[in-house]
CSV table of C-alpha atoms and ligand atoms in Angstrom, one decimal:
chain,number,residue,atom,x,y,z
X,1422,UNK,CA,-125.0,23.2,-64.4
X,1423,UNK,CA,-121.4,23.9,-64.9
X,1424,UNK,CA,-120.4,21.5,-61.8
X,1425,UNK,CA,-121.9,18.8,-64.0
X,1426,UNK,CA,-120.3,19.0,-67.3
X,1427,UNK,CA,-117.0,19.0,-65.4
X,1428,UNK,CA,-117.8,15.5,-63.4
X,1429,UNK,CA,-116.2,12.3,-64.9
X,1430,UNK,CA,-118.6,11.3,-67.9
X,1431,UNK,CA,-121.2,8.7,-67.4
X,1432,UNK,CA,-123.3,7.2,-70.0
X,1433,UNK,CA,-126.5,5.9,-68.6
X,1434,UNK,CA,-127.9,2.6,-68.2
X,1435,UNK,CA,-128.8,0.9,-71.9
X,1436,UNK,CA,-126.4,3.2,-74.4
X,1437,UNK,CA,-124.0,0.0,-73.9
X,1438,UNK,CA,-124.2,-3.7,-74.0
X,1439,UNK,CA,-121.5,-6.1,-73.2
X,1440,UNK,CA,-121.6,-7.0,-76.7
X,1441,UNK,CA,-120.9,-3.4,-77.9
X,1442,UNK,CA,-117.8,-3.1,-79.5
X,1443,UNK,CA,-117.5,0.5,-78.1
X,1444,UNK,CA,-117.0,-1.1,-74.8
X,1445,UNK,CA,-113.4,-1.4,-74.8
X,1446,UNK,CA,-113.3,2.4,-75.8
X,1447,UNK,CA,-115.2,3.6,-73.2
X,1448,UNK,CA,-113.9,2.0,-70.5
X,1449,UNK,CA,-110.4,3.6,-71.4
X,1450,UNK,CA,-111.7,6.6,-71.3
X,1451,UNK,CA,-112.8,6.1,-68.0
X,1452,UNK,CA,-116.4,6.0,-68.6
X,1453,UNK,CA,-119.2,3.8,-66.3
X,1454,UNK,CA,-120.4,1.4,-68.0
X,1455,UNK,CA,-123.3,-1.1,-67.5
X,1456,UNK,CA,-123.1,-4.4,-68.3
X,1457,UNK,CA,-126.1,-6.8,-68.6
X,1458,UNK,CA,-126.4,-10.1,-66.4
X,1459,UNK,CA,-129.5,-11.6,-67.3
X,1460,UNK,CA,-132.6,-9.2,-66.6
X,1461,UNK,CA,-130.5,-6.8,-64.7
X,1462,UNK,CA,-127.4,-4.4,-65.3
X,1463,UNK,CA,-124.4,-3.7,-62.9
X,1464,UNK,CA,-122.7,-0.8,-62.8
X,1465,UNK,CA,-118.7,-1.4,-63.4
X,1466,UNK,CA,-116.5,0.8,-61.5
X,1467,UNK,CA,-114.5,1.5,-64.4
X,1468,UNK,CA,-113.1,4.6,-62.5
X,1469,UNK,CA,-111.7,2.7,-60.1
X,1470,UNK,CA,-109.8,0.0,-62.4
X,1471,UNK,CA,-108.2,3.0,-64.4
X,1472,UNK,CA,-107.2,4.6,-61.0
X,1473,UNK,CA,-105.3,1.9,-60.7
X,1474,UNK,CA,-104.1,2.1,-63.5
X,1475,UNK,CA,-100.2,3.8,-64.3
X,1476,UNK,CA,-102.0,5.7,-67.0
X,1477,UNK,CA,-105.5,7.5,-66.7
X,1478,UNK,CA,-107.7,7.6,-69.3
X,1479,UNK,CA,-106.6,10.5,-70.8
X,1480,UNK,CA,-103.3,9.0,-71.4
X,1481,UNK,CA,-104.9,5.9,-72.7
X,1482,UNK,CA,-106.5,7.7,-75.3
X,1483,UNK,CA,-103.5,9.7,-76.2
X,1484,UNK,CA,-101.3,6.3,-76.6
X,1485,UNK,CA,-104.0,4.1,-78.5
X,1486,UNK,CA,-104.9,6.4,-81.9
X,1487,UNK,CA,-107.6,4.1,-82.7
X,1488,UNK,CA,-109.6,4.6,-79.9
X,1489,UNK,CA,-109.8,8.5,-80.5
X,1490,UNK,CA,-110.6,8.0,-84.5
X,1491,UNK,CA,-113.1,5.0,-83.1
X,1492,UNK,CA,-115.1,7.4,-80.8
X,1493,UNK,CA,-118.4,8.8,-81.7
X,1494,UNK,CA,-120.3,11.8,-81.5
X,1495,UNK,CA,-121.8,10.8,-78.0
X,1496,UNK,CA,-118.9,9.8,-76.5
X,1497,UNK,CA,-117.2,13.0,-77.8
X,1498,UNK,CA,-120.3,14.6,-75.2
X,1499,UNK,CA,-119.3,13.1,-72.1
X,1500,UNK,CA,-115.4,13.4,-72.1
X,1501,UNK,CA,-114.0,15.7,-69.5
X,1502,UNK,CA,-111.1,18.4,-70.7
X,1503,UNK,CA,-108.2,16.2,-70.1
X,1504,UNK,CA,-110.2,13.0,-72.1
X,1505,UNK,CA,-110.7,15.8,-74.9
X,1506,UNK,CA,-108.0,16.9,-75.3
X,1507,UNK,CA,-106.4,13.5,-75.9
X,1508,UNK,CA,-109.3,12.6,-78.3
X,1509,UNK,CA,-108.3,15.4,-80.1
X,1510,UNK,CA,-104.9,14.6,-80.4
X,1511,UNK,CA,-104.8,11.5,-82.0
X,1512,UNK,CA,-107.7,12.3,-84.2
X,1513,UNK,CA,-107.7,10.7,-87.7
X,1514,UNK,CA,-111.6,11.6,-88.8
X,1515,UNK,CA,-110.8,13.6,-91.4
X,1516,UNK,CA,-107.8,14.1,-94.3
X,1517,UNK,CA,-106.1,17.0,-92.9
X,1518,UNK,CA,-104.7,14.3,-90.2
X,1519,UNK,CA,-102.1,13.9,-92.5
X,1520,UNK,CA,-101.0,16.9,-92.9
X,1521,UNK,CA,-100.8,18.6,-89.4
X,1522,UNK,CA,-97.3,18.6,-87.6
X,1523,UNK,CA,-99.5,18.8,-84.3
X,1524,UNK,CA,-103.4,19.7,-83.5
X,1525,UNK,CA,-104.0,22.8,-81.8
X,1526,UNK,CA,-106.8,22.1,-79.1
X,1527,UNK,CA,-107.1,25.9,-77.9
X,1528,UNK,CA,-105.5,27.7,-74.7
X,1529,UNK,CA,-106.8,29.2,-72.0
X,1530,UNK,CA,-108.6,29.4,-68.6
X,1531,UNK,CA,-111.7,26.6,-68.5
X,1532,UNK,CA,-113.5,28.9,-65.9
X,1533,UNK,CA,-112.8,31.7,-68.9
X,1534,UNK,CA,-116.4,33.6,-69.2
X,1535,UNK,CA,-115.2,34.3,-72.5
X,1536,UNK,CA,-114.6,32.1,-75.7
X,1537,UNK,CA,-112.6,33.5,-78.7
X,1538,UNK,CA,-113.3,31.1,-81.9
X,1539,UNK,CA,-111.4,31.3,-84.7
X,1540,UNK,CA,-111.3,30.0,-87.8
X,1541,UNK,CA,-108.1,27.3,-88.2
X,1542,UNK,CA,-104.7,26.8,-87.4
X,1543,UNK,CA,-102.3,28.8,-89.5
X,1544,UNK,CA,-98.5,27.5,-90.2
X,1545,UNK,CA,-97.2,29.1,-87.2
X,1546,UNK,CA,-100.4,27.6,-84.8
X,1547,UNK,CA,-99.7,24.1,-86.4
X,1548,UNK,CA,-96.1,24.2,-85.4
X,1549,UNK,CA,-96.2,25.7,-81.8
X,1550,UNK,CA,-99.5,23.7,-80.8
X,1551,UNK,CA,-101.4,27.1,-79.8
X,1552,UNK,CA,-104.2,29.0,-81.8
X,1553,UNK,CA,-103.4,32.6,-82.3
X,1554,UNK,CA,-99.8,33.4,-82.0
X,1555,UNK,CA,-97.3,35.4,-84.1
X,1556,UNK,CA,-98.3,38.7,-85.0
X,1557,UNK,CA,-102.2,38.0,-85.4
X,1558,UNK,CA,-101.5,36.5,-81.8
X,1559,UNK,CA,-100.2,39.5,-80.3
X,1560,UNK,CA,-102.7,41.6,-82.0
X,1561,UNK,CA,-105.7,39.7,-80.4
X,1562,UNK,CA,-103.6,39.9,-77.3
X,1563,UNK,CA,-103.7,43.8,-77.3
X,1564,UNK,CA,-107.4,43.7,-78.0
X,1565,UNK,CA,-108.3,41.7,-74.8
X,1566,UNK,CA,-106.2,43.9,-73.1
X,1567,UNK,CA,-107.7,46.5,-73.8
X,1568,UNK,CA,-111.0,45.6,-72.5
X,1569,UNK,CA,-109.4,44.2,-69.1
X,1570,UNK,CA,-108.9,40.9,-70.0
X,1571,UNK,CA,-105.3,39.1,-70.0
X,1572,UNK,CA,-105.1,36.5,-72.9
X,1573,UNK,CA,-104.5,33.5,-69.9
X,1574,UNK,CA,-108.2,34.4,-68.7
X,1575,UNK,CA,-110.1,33.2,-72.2
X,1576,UNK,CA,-110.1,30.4,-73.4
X,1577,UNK,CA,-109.3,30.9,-77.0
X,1578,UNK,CA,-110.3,27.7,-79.6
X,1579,UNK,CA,-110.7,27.0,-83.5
X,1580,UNK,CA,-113.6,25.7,-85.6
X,1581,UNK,CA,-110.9,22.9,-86.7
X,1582,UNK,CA,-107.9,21.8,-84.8
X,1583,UNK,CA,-106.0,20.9,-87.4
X,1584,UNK,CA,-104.1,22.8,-90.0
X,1585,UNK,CA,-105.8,23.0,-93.9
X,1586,UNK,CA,-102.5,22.4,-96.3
X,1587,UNK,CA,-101.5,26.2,-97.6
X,1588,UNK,CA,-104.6,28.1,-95.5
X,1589,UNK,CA,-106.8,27.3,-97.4
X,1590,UNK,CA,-110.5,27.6,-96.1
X,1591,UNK,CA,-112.1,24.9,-94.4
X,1592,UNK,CA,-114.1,22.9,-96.3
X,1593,UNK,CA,-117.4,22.3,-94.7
X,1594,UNK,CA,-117.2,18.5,-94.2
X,1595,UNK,CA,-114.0,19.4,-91.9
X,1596,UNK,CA,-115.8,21.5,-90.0
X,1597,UNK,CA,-118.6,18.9,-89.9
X,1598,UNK,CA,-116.1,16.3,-88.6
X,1599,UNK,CA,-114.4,18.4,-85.9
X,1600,UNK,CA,-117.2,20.6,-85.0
X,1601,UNK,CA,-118.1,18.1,-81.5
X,1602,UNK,CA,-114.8,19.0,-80.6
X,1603,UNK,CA,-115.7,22.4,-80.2
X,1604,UNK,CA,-119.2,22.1,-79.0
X,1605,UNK,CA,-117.8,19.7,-76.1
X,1606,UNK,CA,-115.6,22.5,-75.4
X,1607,UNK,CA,-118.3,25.2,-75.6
X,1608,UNK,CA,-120.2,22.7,-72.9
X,1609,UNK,CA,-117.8,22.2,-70.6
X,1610,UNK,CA,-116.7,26.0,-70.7
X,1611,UNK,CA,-120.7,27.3,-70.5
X,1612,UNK,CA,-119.1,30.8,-71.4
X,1613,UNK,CA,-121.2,33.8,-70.6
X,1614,UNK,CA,-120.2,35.0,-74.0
X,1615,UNK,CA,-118.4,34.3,-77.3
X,1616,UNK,CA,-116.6,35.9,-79.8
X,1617,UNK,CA,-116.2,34.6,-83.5
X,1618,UNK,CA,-113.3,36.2,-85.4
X,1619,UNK,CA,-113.7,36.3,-89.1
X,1620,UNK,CA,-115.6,34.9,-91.8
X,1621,UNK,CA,-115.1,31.3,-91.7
X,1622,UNK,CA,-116.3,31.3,-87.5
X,1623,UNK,CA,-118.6,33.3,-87.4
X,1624,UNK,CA,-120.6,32.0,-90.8
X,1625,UNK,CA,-120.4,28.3,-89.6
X,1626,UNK,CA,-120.8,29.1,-86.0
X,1627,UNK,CA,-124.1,31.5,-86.7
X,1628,UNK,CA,-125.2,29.0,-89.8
X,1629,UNK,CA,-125.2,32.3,-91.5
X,1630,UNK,CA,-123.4,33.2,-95.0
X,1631,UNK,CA,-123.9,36.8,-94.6
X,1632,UNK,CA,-120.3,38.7,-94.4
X,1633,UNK,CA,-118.9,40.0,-91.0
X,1634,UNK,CA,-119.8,43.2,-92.3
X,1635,UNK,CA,-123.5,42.2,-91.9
X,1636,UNK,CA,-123.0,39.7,-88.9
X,1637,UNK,CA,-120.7,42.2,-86.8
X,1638,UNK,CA,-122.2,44.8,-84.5
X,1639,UNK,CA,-125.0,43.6,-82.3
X,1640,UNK,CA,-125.5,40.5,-80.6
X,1641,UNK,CA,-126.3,37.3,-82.0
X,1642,UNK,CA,-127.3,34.3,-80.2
X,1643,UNK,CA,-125.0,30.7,-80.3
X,1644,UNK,CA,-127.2,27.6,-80.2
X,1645,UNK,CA,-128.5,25.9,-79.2
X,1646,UNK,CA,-126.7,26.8,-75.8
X,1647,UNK,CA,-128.0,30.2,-76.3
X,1648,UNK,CA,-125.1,32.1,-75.6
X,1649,UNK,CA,-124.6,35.4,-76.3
X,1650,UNK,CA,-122.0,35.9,-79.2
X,1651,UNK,CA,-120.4,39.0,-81.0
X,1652,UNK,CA,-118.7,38.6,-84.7
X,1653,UNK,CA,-116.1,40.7,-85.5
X,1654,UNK,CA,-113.0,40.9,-87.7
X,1655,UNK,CA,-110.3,38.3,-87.4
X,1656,UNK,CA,-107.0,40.1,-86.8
X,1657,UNK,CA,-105.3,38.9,-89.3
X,1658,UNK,CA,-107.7,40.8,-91.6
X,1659,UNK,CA,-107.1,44.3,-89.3
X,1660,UNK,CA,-103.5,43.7,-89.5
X,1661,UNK,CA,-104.4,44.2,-93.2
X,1662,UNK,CA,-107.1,46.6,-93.2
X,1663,UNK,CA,-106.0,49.1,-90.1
X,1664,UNK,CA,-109.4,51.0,-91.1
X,1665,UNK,CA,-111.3,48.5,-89.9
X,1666,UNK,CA,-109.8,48.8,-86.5
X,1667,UNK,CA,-112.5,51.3,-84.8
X,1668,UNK,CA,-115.3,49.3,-86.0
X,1669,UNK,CA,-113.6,46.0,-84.2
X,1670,UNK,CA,-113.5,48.1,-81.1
X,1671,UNK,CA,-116.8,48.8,-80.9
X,1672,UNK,CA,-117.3,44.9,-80.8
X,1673,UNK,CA,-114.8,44.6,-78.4
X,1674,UNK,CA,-117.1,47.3,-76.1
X,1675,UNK,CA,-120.2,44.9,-76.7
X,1676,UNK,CA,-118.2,42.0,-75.5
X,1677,UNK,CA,-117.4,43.9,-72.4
X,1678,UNK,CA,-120.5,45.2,-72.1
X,1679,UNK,CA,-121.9,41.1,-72.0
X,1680,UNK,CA,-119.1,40.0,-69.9
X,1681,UNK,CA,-120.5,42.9,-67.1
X,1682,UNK,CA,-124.1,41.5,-67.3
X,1683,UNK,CA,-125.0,40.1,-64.2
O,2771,SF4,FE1,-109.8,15.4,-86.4
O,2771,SF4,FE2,-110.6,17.9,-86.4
O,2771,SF4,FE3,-108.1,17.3,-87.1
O,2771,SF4,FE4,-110.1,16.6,-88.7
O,2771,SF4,S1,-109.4,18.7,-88.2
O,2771,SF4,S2,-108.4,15.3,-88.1
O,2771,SF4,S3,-111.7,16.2,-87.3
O,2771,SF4,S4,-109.1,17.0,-85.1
């Protein structure tokens, strides 16, 4: 299963017509397309143009902004990581576009059989291009470690990639816009478990408004991949409330304890 979310995305026979003014989108990307010719449809090696192309798709993407705001939500579902991440970068679907210095696609392994989520990118994510860093960063560091796992071997994301002006909270049609970001990530990845950090991740991911309080603890299930997922408390918020601490370790031991599961 995970062999196939990582082969080059094909839409099948019908989703496209010559006429389709998606066409010229999916082809950069490097997608197959079919074309029509009377009663039947060809298959056009668009694989093998782009190969010969200077640029590969993901570049295309990357240098043509239009064609990453033009995309839509199926397309988002067959893009490979490197297509992705260029779709992401030179996405315009919602306001705070404007406002980012850079968007912040996550970091990490893609065989990682762990996915952090967080909420957003704060002022020092937006500027260095990475989710979690300064000293929330190193805190979350210190907490992998101490279950066994090196920060390089998850693959750590946020619900949004791109920075809300003065943290504010995401509002929900944000998280509505970039949210196939994160599921194409989540399918490509197939973790064998997640873990949501705070409020804002673990509310939208779980469609839950209960508090982490509530949400933290035991396992809860993320669908509809049905993956195993703990909640616990973002470290920003242990950095403030040291009490808290003990309780976020014994999520930390449930993640560890999924992450031994056969
Ligand atoms: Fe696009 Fe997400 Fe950034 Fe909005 S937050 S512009 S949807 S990448």
């Amino acid at each position: 299963m995970r062999a196939m979310y990582r082969t080059t995305a094909k839409l099948r026979s019908g989703l496209v017509t010559m006429g389709d003014l998606r066409l010229p989108y999916l082809e950069a990307l490097g997608i197959d397309v079919w074309r029509e010719r009377g009663a039947a449809a060809e298959t056009i090696p668009v694989a093998a143009r782009v190969a010969r192309d200077d640029r590969g798709p993901a570049a295309k993407v990357a240098h043509d902004p239009g064609l990453a705001a033009g995309i839509s939500d199926e397309i988002v579902a067959t893009l490979d990581w490197d297509a992705l991440r260029a779709a992401v970068s030179t996405c315009t679907r919602c306001s705070l576009h404007a406002s980012r210095k850079q968007t912040v696609f996550g970091v990490g392994d893609i065989n990682a059989r762990l996915l952090v989520v967080g909420e957003a990118p704060g002022a020092d994510e937006d500027r260095i291009g990475e989710p979690f860093v300064g000293r929330a960063g190193q805190l979350l560091n210190a907490m992998l470690r101490a279950i066994g796992l090196a920060r390089e071997s998850v693959f750590i994301a946020n619900i949004l990639k791109c920075r809300p002006p003065g943290n504010r909270d995401p509002k929900t049609e944000e998280s509505q816009a970039c949210s196939r970001f994160l599921n194409r990530q989540i399918a490509l990845l197939q973790p064998q478990a997640v873990l949501a950090l705070g409020r804002i991740s673990a509310q939208w991911l779980l469609r839950s408004e209960l508090p982490v309080g509530r949400l933290r603890g035991q396992m809860q299930t993320l669908d509809p991949w049905g993956l195993p997922l703990v909640v616990s408390y973002h470290p920003a918020y242990l950095l403030r409330s040291p009490a808290a601490k003990a309780r976020a370790w014994q999520d930390l031991l449930l993640v560890r304890e999924l992450l031994n599961r056969d």
